[in-house]
PDB file of C-alpha atoms in Angstrom:
ATOM      1  CA  GLN A 213     106.940  99.511 100.602  1.00 65.00           C
ATOM      2  CA  GLN A 214     105.131 102.830 100.812  1.00 74.00           C
ATOM      3  CA  LYS A 215     102.802 103.418  97.849  1.00 86.00           C
ATOM      4  CA  VAL A 216     103.201 107.198  97.962  1.00 93.00           C
ATOM      5  CA  GLN A 217     106.504 109.044  98.397  1.00 94.00           C
ATOM      6  CA  GLN A 218     106.722 112.686  99.421  1.00 96.00           C
ATOM      7  CA  SER A 219     109.509 115.253  99.364  1.00 95.00           C
ATOM      8  CA  PRO A 220     110.993 117.218 100.905  1.00 97.00           C
ATOM      9  CA  GLU A 221     110.667 115.977 104.468  1.00 97.00           C
ATOM     10  CA  SER A 222     110.702 119.550 105.712  1.00 97.00           C
ATOM     11  CA  LEU A 223     110.607 122.961 104.095  1.00 97.00           C
ATOM     12  CA  SER A 224     111.059 126.481 105.383  1.00 98.00           C
ATOM     13  CA  VAL A 225     109.922 129.547 103.415  1.00 98.00           C
ATOM     14  CA  PRO A 226     109.655 133.235 104.301  1.00 98.00           C
ATOM     15  CA  GLU A 227     106.257 134.840 104.738  1.00 98.00           C
ATOM     16  CA  GLY A 228     104.960 135.817 101.307  1.00 98.00           C
ATOM     17  CA  GLY A 229     107.139 133.245  99.575  1.00 98.00           C
ATOM     18  CA  MET A 230     106.278 130.217  97.441  1.00 98.00           C
ATOM     19  CA  ALA A 231     106.265 126.700  98.899  1.00 98.00           C
ATOM     20  CA  SER A 232     106.498 123.682  96.586  1.00 98.00           C
ATOM     21  CA  LEU A 233     105.754 120.149  97.761  1.00 98.00           C
ATOM     22  CA  ASN A 234     106.169 116.960  95.742  1.00 97.00           C
ATOM     23  CA  CYS A 235     104.594 113.530  95.679  1.00 96.00           C
ATOM     24  CA  THR A 236     105.042 110.423  93.525  1.00 95.00           C
ATOM     25  CA  SER A 237     103.037 107.219  93.425  1.00 92.00           C
ATOM     26  CA  SER A 238     104.578 103.853  92.607  1.00 85.00           C
ATOM     27  CA  ASP A 239     101.219 102.238  91.863  1.00 86.00           C
ATOM     28  CA  ARG A 240      99.476 102.887  88.535  1.00 84.00           C
ATOM     29  CA  ASN A 241      96.157 101.844  90.086  1.00 83.00           C
ATOM     30  CA  PHE A 242      96.131 105.248  91.760  1.00 85.00           C
ATOM     31  CA  GLN A 243      94.684 107.929  89.502  1.00 82.00           C
ATOM     32  CA  TYR A 244      93.125 110.285  92.048  1.00 90.00           C
ATOM     33  CA  PHE A 245      95.014 112.301  94.617  1.00 94.00           C
ATOM     34  CA  TRP A 246      94.279 114.543  97.591  1.00 96.00           C
ATOM     35  CA  TRP A 247      96.344 117.050  99.505  1.00 98.00           C
ATOM     36  CA  TYR A 248      95.619 117.204 103.223  1.00 98.00           C
ATOM     37  CA  ARG A 249      96.977 119.588 105.837  1.00 98.00           C
ATOM     38  CA  GLN A 250      97.372 118.806 109.529  1.00 98.00           C
ATOM     39  CA  HIS A 251      97.998 121.431 112.170  1.00 97.00           C
ATOM     40  CA  SER A 252      99.491 120.324 115.460  1.00 95.00           C
ATOM     41  CA  GLY A 253      96.952 118.623 117.719  1.00 93.00           C
ATOM     42  CA  GLU A 254      94.292 118.370 115.005  1.00 96.00           C
ATOM     43  CA  GLY A 255      93.156 115.825 112.454  1.00 97.00           C
ATOM     44  CA  PRO A 256      94.082 116.252 108.765  1.00 97.00           C
ATOM     45  CA  LYS A 257      91.859 118.544 106.677  1.00 97.00           C
ATOM     46  CA  ALA A 258      91.444 118.298 102.925  1.00 97.00           C
ATOM     47  CA  LEU A 259      92.905 121.118 100.850  1.00 97.00           C
ATOM     48  CA  MET A 260      92.114 119.937  97.352  1.00 97.00           C
ATOM     49  CA  SER A 261      91.912 116.943  95.071  1.00 95.00           C
ATOM     50  CA  ILE A 262      93.203 116.385  91.540  1.00 95.00           C
ATOM     51  CA  PHE A 263      92.671 113.657  88.950  1.00 92.00           C
ATOM     52  CA  SER A 264      93.135 115.374  85.595  1.00 92.00           C
ATOM     53  CA  ASP A 265      96.469 116.111  83.956  1.00 93.00           C
ATOM     54  CA  GLY A 266      97.622 119.667  84.456  1.00 95.00           C
ATOM     55  CA  ASP A 267      96.968 122.341  87.030  1.00 96.00           C
ATOM     56  CA  LYS A 268      94.104 122.938  89.423  1.00 97.00           C
ATOM     57  CA  LYS A 269      93.989 126.222  91.311  1.00 97.00           C
ATOM     58  CA  GLU A 270      92.077 127.039  94.478  1.00 96.00           C
ATOM     59  CA  GLY A 271      92.957 130.434  95.909  1.00 96.00           C
ATOM     60  CA  ARG A 272      96.632 130.501  96.890  1.00 97.00           C
ATOM     61  CA  PHE A 273      96.972 126.748  96.324  1.00 98.00           C
ATOM     62  CA  THR A 274      97.777 125.128  92.972  1.00 98.00           C
ATOM     63  CA  ALA A 275      98.004 121.379  92.477  1.00 98.00           C
ATOM     64  CA  HIS A 276      99.636 119.800  89.444  1.00 97.00           C
ATOM     65  CA  LEU A 277      99.291 116.224  88.217  1.00 96.00           C
ATOM     66  CA  ASN A 278     101.347 114.402  85.602  1.00 95.00           C
ATOM     67  CA  LYS A 279      99.560 111.104  85.043  1.00 91.00           C
ATOM     68  CA  ALA A 280     102.305 109.624  82.902  1.00 91.00           C
ATOM     69  CA  SER A 281     104.840 109.907  85.717  1.00 91.00           C
ATOM     70  CA  LEU A 282     102.264 109.772  88.563  1.00 90.00           C
ATOM     71  CA  HIS A 283     103.832 112.906  89.963  1.00 95.00           C
ATOM     72  CA  VAL A 284     101.738 115.337  91.971  1.00 97.00           C
ATOM     73  CA  SER A 285     102.832 118.673  93.345  1.00 98.00           C
ATOM     74  CA  LEU A 286     101.334 121.408  95.511  1.00 98.00           C
ATOM     75  CA  HIS A 287     102.385 125.024  95.267  1.00 98.00           C
ATOM     76  CA  ILE A 288     101.420 127.580  97.883  1.00 98.00           C
ATOM     77  CA  ARG A 289     101.937 131.188  96.862  1.00 98.00           C
ATOM     78  CA  ASP A 290     102.044 134.121  99.277  1.00 98.00           C
ATOM     79  CA  SER A 291     102.683 131.710 102.160  1.00 98.00           C
ATOM     80  CA  GLN A 292     101.383 132.788 105.563  1.00 97.00           C
ATOM     81  CA  PRO A 293     102.526 131.766 109.070  1.00 97.00           C
ATOM     82  CA  SER A 294      99.152 130.028 109.447  1.00 97.00           C
ATOM     83  CA  ASP A 295     100.185 127.722 106.567  1.00 98.00           C
ATOM     84  CA  SER A 296     102.811 126.199 108.862  1.00 98.00           C
ATOM     85  CA  ALA A 297     101.662 122.588 109.226  1.00 98.00           C
ATOM     86  CA  LEU A 298     102.239 119.019 108.102  1.00 98.00           C
ATOM     87  CA  TYR A 299     101.145 118.453 104.498  1.00 98.00           C
ATOM     88  CA  PHE A 300     100.189 115.037 103.206  1.00 98.00           C
ATOM     89  CA  CYS A 301      99.696 113.764  99.714  1.00 97.00           C
ATOM     90  CA  ALA A 302      97.235 110.865  99.545  1.00 95.00           C
ATOM     91  CA  ALA A 303      96.347 108.505  96.728  1.00 93.00           C
ATOM     92  CA  VAL A 304      92.874 107.006  96.603  1.00 90.00           C
ATOM     93  CA  MET A 305      91.919 103.385  96.118  1.00 76.00           C
ATOM     94  CA  SER A 306      88.782 103.884  94.039  1.00 70.00           C
ATOM     95  CA  ASN A 307      86.597 100.966  95.111  1.00 75.00           C
ATOM     96  CA  TYR A 308      86.670 101.782  98.793  1.00 79.00           C
ATOM     97  CA  ASN A 309      87.730 105.448  98.932  1.00 84.00           C
ATOM     98  CA  VAL A 310      90.668 104.499 101.151  1.00 88.00           C
ATOM     99  CA  LEU A 311      93.479 107.037 101.419  1.00 91.00           C
ATOM    100  CA  TYR A 312      97.107 105.947 101.149  1.00 93.00           C
ATOM    101  CA  PHE A 313      99.163 108.740 102.628  1.00 95.00           C
ATOM    102  CA  GLY A 314     102.701 109.851 101.876  1.00 95.00           C
ATOM    103  CA  SER A 315     105.127 110.457 104.715  1.00 95.00           C
ATOM    104  CA  GLY A 316     104.340 114.160 104.905  1.00 97.00           C
ATOM    105  CA  THR A 317     106.176 117.450 104.469  1.00 98.00           C
ATOM    106  CA  LYS A 318     106.574 119.748 107.445  1.00 98.00           C
ATOM    107  CA  LEU A 319     106.183 123.327 106.217  1.00 98.00           C
ATOM    108  CA  THR A 320     107.374 126.245 108.316  1.00 98.00           C
ATOM    109  CA  VAL A 321     106.548 129.784 107.186  1.00 98.00           C
ATOM    110  CA  GLU A 322     108.795 132.269 108.930  1.00 96.00           C
ATOM    111  CA  PRO A 323     107.403 135.762 109.668  1.00 92.00           C
TER     112      PRO A 323
ATOM    113  CA  GLU B 173      77.742 121.513 115.113  1.00 72.00           C
ATOM    114  CA  THR B 174      78.426 118.970 112.354  1.00 76.00           C
ATOM    115  CA  ALA B 175      81.763 117.247 112.621  1.00 94.00           C
ATOM    116  CA  VAL B 176      83.629 114.086 113.618  1.00 97.00           C
ATOM    117  CA  PHE B 177      83.970 113.647 117.377  1.00 97.00           C
ATOM    118  CA  GLN B 178      86.354 111.314 119.175  1.00 97.00           C
ATOM    119  CA  THR B 179      86.654 110.315 122.818  1.00 97.00           C
ATOM    120  CA  PRO B 180      88.812 110.202 124.812  1.00 97.00           C
ATOM    121  CA  ASN B 181      91.422 112.758 123.743  1.00 97.00           C
ATOM    122  CA  TYR B 182      94.192 110.863 125.543  1.00 97.00           C
ATOM    123  CA  HIS B 183      94.550 107.475 127.150  1.00 98.00           C
ATOM    124  CA  VAL B 184      97.484 106.016 129.081  1.00 98.00           C
ATOM    125  CA  THR B 185      97.484 102.329 129.888  1.00 98.00           C
ATOM    126  CA  GLN B 186      99.768  99.405 130.575  1.00 97.00           C
ATOM    127  CA  VAL B 187     100.776  96.515 128.355  1.00 98.00           C
ATOM    128  CA  GLY B 188      98.132  93.801 128.280  1.00 97.00           C
ATOM    129  CA  ASN B 189      95.150  96.007 129.129  1.00 98.00           C
ATOM    130  CA  GLU B 190      92.058  96.443 126.968  1.00 98.00           C
ATOM    131  CA  VAL B 191      91.083  99.887 125.644  1.00 98.00           C
ATOM    132  CA  SER B 192      88.151 101.261 123.655  1.00 98.00           C
ATOM    133  CA  PHE B 193      87.898 104.442 121.637  1.00 97.00           C
ATOM    134  CA  ASN B 194      84.718 106.068 120.418  1.00 98.00           C
ATOM    135  CA  CYS B 195      83.933 107.969 117.230  1.00 97.00           C
ATOM    136  CA  LYS B 196      80.736 109.719 116.204  1.00 97.00           C
ATOM    137  CA  GLN B 197      80.020 111.775 113.091  1.00 97.00           C
ATOM    138  CA  THR B 198      77.122 114.178 112.645  1.00 96.00           C
ATOM    139  CA  LEU B 199      77.788 114.865 108.949  1.00 95.00           C
ATOM    140  CA  GLY B 200      75.225 112.384 107.653  1.00 93.00           C
ATOM    141  CA  HIS B 201      77.934 110.242 106.033  1.00 93.00           C
ATOM    142  CA  ASP B 202      77.571 106.501 105.530  1.00 91.00           C
ATOM    143  CA  THR B 203      81.231 105.475 105.472  1.00 92.00           C
ATOM    144  CA  MET B 204      83.667 105.652 108.383  1.00 94.00           C
ATOM    145  CA  TYR B 205      87.360 104.868 108.769  1.00 95.00           C
ATOM    146  CA  TRP B 206      90.041 104.287 111.381  1.00 96.00           C
ATOM    147  CA  TYR B 207      93.591 105.436 110.642  1.00 97.00           C
ATOM    148  CA  LYS B 208      96.693 105.050 112.801  1.00 97.00           C
ATOM    149  CA  GLN B 209      99.293 107.835 112.978  1.00 97.00           C
ATOM    150  CA  ASP B 210     102.567 106.691 114.504  1.00 96.00           C
ATOM    151  CA  SER B 211     105.299 108.657 116.256  1.00 94.00           C
ATOM    152  CA  LYS B 212     106.863 109.539 112.872  1.00 94.00           C
ATOM    153  CA  LYS B 213     103.495 110.993 111.774  1.00 94.00           C
ATOM    154  CA  LEU B 214     102.961 108.213 109.226  1.00 95.00           C
ATOM    155  CA  LEU B 215      99.241 107.722 108.558  1.00 96.00           C
ATOM    156  CA  LYS B 216      97.925 104.263 107.681  1.00 95.00           C
ATOM    157  CA  ILE B 217      94.423 102.978 107.047  1.00 94.00           C
ATOM    158  CA  MET B 218      93.231 100.309 109.457  1.00 95.00           C
ATOM    159  CA  PHE B 219      89.526  99.737 108.760  1.00 92.00           C
ATOM    160  CA  SER B 220      86.650 101.095 106.734  1.00 91.00           C
ATOM    161  CA  TYR B 221      82.928 100.592 107.349  1.00 90.00           C
ATOM    162  CA  ASN B 222      80.051 101.375 105.008  1.00 88.00           C
ATOM    163  CA  ASN B 223      76.570 101.330 106.568  1.00 84.00           C
ATOM    164  CA  LYS B 224      77.764  99.161 109.485  1.00 83.00           C
ATOM    165  CA  GLN B 225      79.478  96.691 107.148  1.00 86.00           C
ATOM    166  CA  LEU B 226      83.239  96.151 107.279  1.00 87.00           C
ATOM    167  CA  ILE B 227      84.606  96.762 103.772  1.00 85.00           C
ATOM    168  CA  VAL B 228      88.343  97.250 104.345  1.00 85.00           C
ATOM    169  CA  ASN B 229      90.671  95.545 106.837  1.00 85.00           C
ATOM    170  CA  GLU B 230      94.290  96.448 106.143  1.00 85.00           C
ATOM    171  CA  THR B 231      96.347  93.672 107.712  1.00 81.00           C
ATOM    172  CA  VAL B 232      95.690  94.809 111.237  1.00 91.00           C
ATOM    173  CA  PRO B 233      96.611  92.547 114.205  1.00 93.00           C
ATOM    174  CA  ARG B 234      93.672  90.536 115.503  1.00 93.00           C
ATOM    175  CA  ARG B 235      93.739  92.300 118.856  1.00 95.00           C
ATOM    176  CA  PHE B 236      92.156  95.279 117.066  1.00 96.00           C
ATOM    177  CA  SER B 237      88.414  95.047 116.493  1.00 94.00           C
ATOM    178  CA  PRO B 238      86.169  97.793 115.110  1.00 94.00           C
ATOM    179  CA  GLN B 239      82.539  97.975 116.197  1.00 93.00           C
ATOM    180  CA  SER B 240      79.718  99.827 114.477  1.00 92.00           C
ATOM    181  CA  SER B 241      76.240 100.199 115.976  1.00 90.00           C
ATOM    182  CA  ASP B 242      74.938 102.460 113.207  1.00 92.00           C
ATOM    183  CA  LYS B 243      76.368 104.439 110.325  1.00 91.00           C
ATOM    184  CA  ALA B 244      77.158 107.431 112.573  1.00 95.00           C
ATOM    185  CA  HIS B 245      79.249 105.520 115.109  1.00 96.00           C
ATOM    186  CA  LEU B 246      82.453 103.524 114.744  1.00 96.00           C
ATOM    187  CA  ASN B 247      84.350 102.394 117.812  1.00 96.00           C
ATOM    188  CA  LEU B 248      87.722 100.684 118.105  1.00 97.00           C
ATOM    189  CA  ARG B 249      88.615  98.116 120.717  1.00 97.00           C
ATOM    190  CA  ILE B 250      92.136  96.890 121.373  1.00 97.00           C
ATOM    191  CA  LYS B 251      92.474  93.730 123.441  1.00 95.00           C
ATOM    192  CA  SER B 252      95.756  93.309 125.270  1.00 95.00           C
ATOM    193  CA  VAL B 253      97.626  96.403 124.051  1.00 97.00           C
ATOM    194  CA  GLU B 254     101.294  96.216 123.023  1.00 97.00           C
ATOM    195  CA  PRO B 255     103.934  99.001 123.209  1.00 96.00           C
ATOM    196  CA  GLU B 256     103.819  99.403 119.418  1.00 96.00           C
ATOM    197  CA  ASP B 257     100.152 100.361 119.695  1.00 97.00           C
ATOM    198  CA  SER B 258     101.212 103.751 121.098  1.00 98.00           C
ATOM    199  CA  ALA B 259      99.981 106.178 118.442  1.00 97.00           C
ATOM    200  CA  VAL B 260      97.252 108.629 117.553  1.00 98.00           C
ATOM    201  CA  TYR B 261      94.106 106.926 116.292  1.00 98.00           C
ATOM    202  CA  LEU B 262      92.162 109.054 113.830  1.00 98.00           C
ATOM    203  CA  CYS B 263      88.560 108.483 112.856  1.00 97.00           C
ATOM    204  CA  ALA B 264      87.212 109.836 109.560  1.00 97.00           C
ATOM    205  CA  SER B 265      83.980 109.781 107.606  1.00 96.00           C
ATOM    206  CA  SER B 266      82.799 110.383 104.042  1.00 94.00           C
ATOM    207  CA  TYR B 267      79.944 109.709 101.698  1.00 87.00           C
ATOM    208  CA  ARG B 268      79.722 106.260 100.091  1.00 75.00           C
ATOM    209  CA  PRO B 269      82.904 104.635  98.773  1.00 65.00           C
ATOM    210  CA  GLY B 270      83.746 104.526  95.093  1.00 64.00           C
ATOM    211  CA  ASN B 271      83.308 108.217  94.425  1.00 73.00           C
ATOM    212  CA  TYR B 272      86.539 109.722  95.766  1.00 85.00           C
ATOM    213  CA  ALA B 273      84.612 111.676  98.388  1.00 89.00           C
ATOM    214  CA  GLU B 274      86.474 113.973 100.749  1.00 93.00           C
ATOM    215  CA  GLN B 275      87.171 112.436 104.131  1.00 95.00           C
ATOM    216  CA  PHE B 276      86.584 114.463 107.284  1.00 97.00           C
ATOM    217  CA  PHE B 277      88.793 113.629 110.255  1.00 98.00           C
ATOM    218  CA  GLY B 278      88.273 113.870 113.974  1.00 97.00           C
ATOM    219  CA  PRO B 279      90.952 115.308 116.284  1.00 97.00           C
ATOM    220  CA  GLY B 280      92.281 111.869 117.206  1.00 97.00           C
ATOM    221  CA  THR B 281      92.798 109.822 120.367  1.00 98.00           C
ATOM    222  CA  ARG B 282      96.400 109.626 121.587  1.00 98.00           C
ATOM    223  CA  LEU B 283      97.205 106.242 123.136  1.00 98.00           C
ATOM    224  CA  THR B 284     100.306 105.741 125.265  1.00 98.00           C
ATOM    225  CA  VAL B 285     101.177 102.195 126.301  1.00 97.00           C
ATOM    226  CA  LEU B 286     103.601 101.947 129.228  1.00 96.00           C
TER     227      LEU B 286
END
């Protein structure tokens, strides 16, 4: 069973719009999360991490964590065509820094 | 340039052959990883090495064997490939485990098994 579940599977937003991605962990051993983005033909690149309850903002990207429900979300405001990519939520196993990835959300930003 | 480099970019082989993939990082990290990304884009950890020592082995078939000559290099050998081994193999690196350090990924090696 996958330790991290992501939704939606795919998402399409207009340029300038808001994209919202969701992630839930089924394992309470996970308390630290990353969001990674993967463009076609490239390896994933880290966007941001979160481990405290509440919001964390970095530029156009805002991550939110609810530790009680182990729910993580990523919101992208003013979406750009260059944001079109595969987005992964990943939970971290602390002792070994291993990433357990969700199934990904394919984001398409339409000009 | 500091980054994670992988060779080859692509490899096509037949069932039963042996293949080797190379990974080198110039970021000064001491921990390296191999992940497998399947045709559905699912990413799964295979191995993790810290300073040439294997620290994580995630239920990977025995035909897979990682090899590390120093902390900047981590190779992956697959003896007798199977069709289900067709995937993209991604190498990553980070600073020492236990501190939630960001992982930096290479571009991947795409393996096709005929």
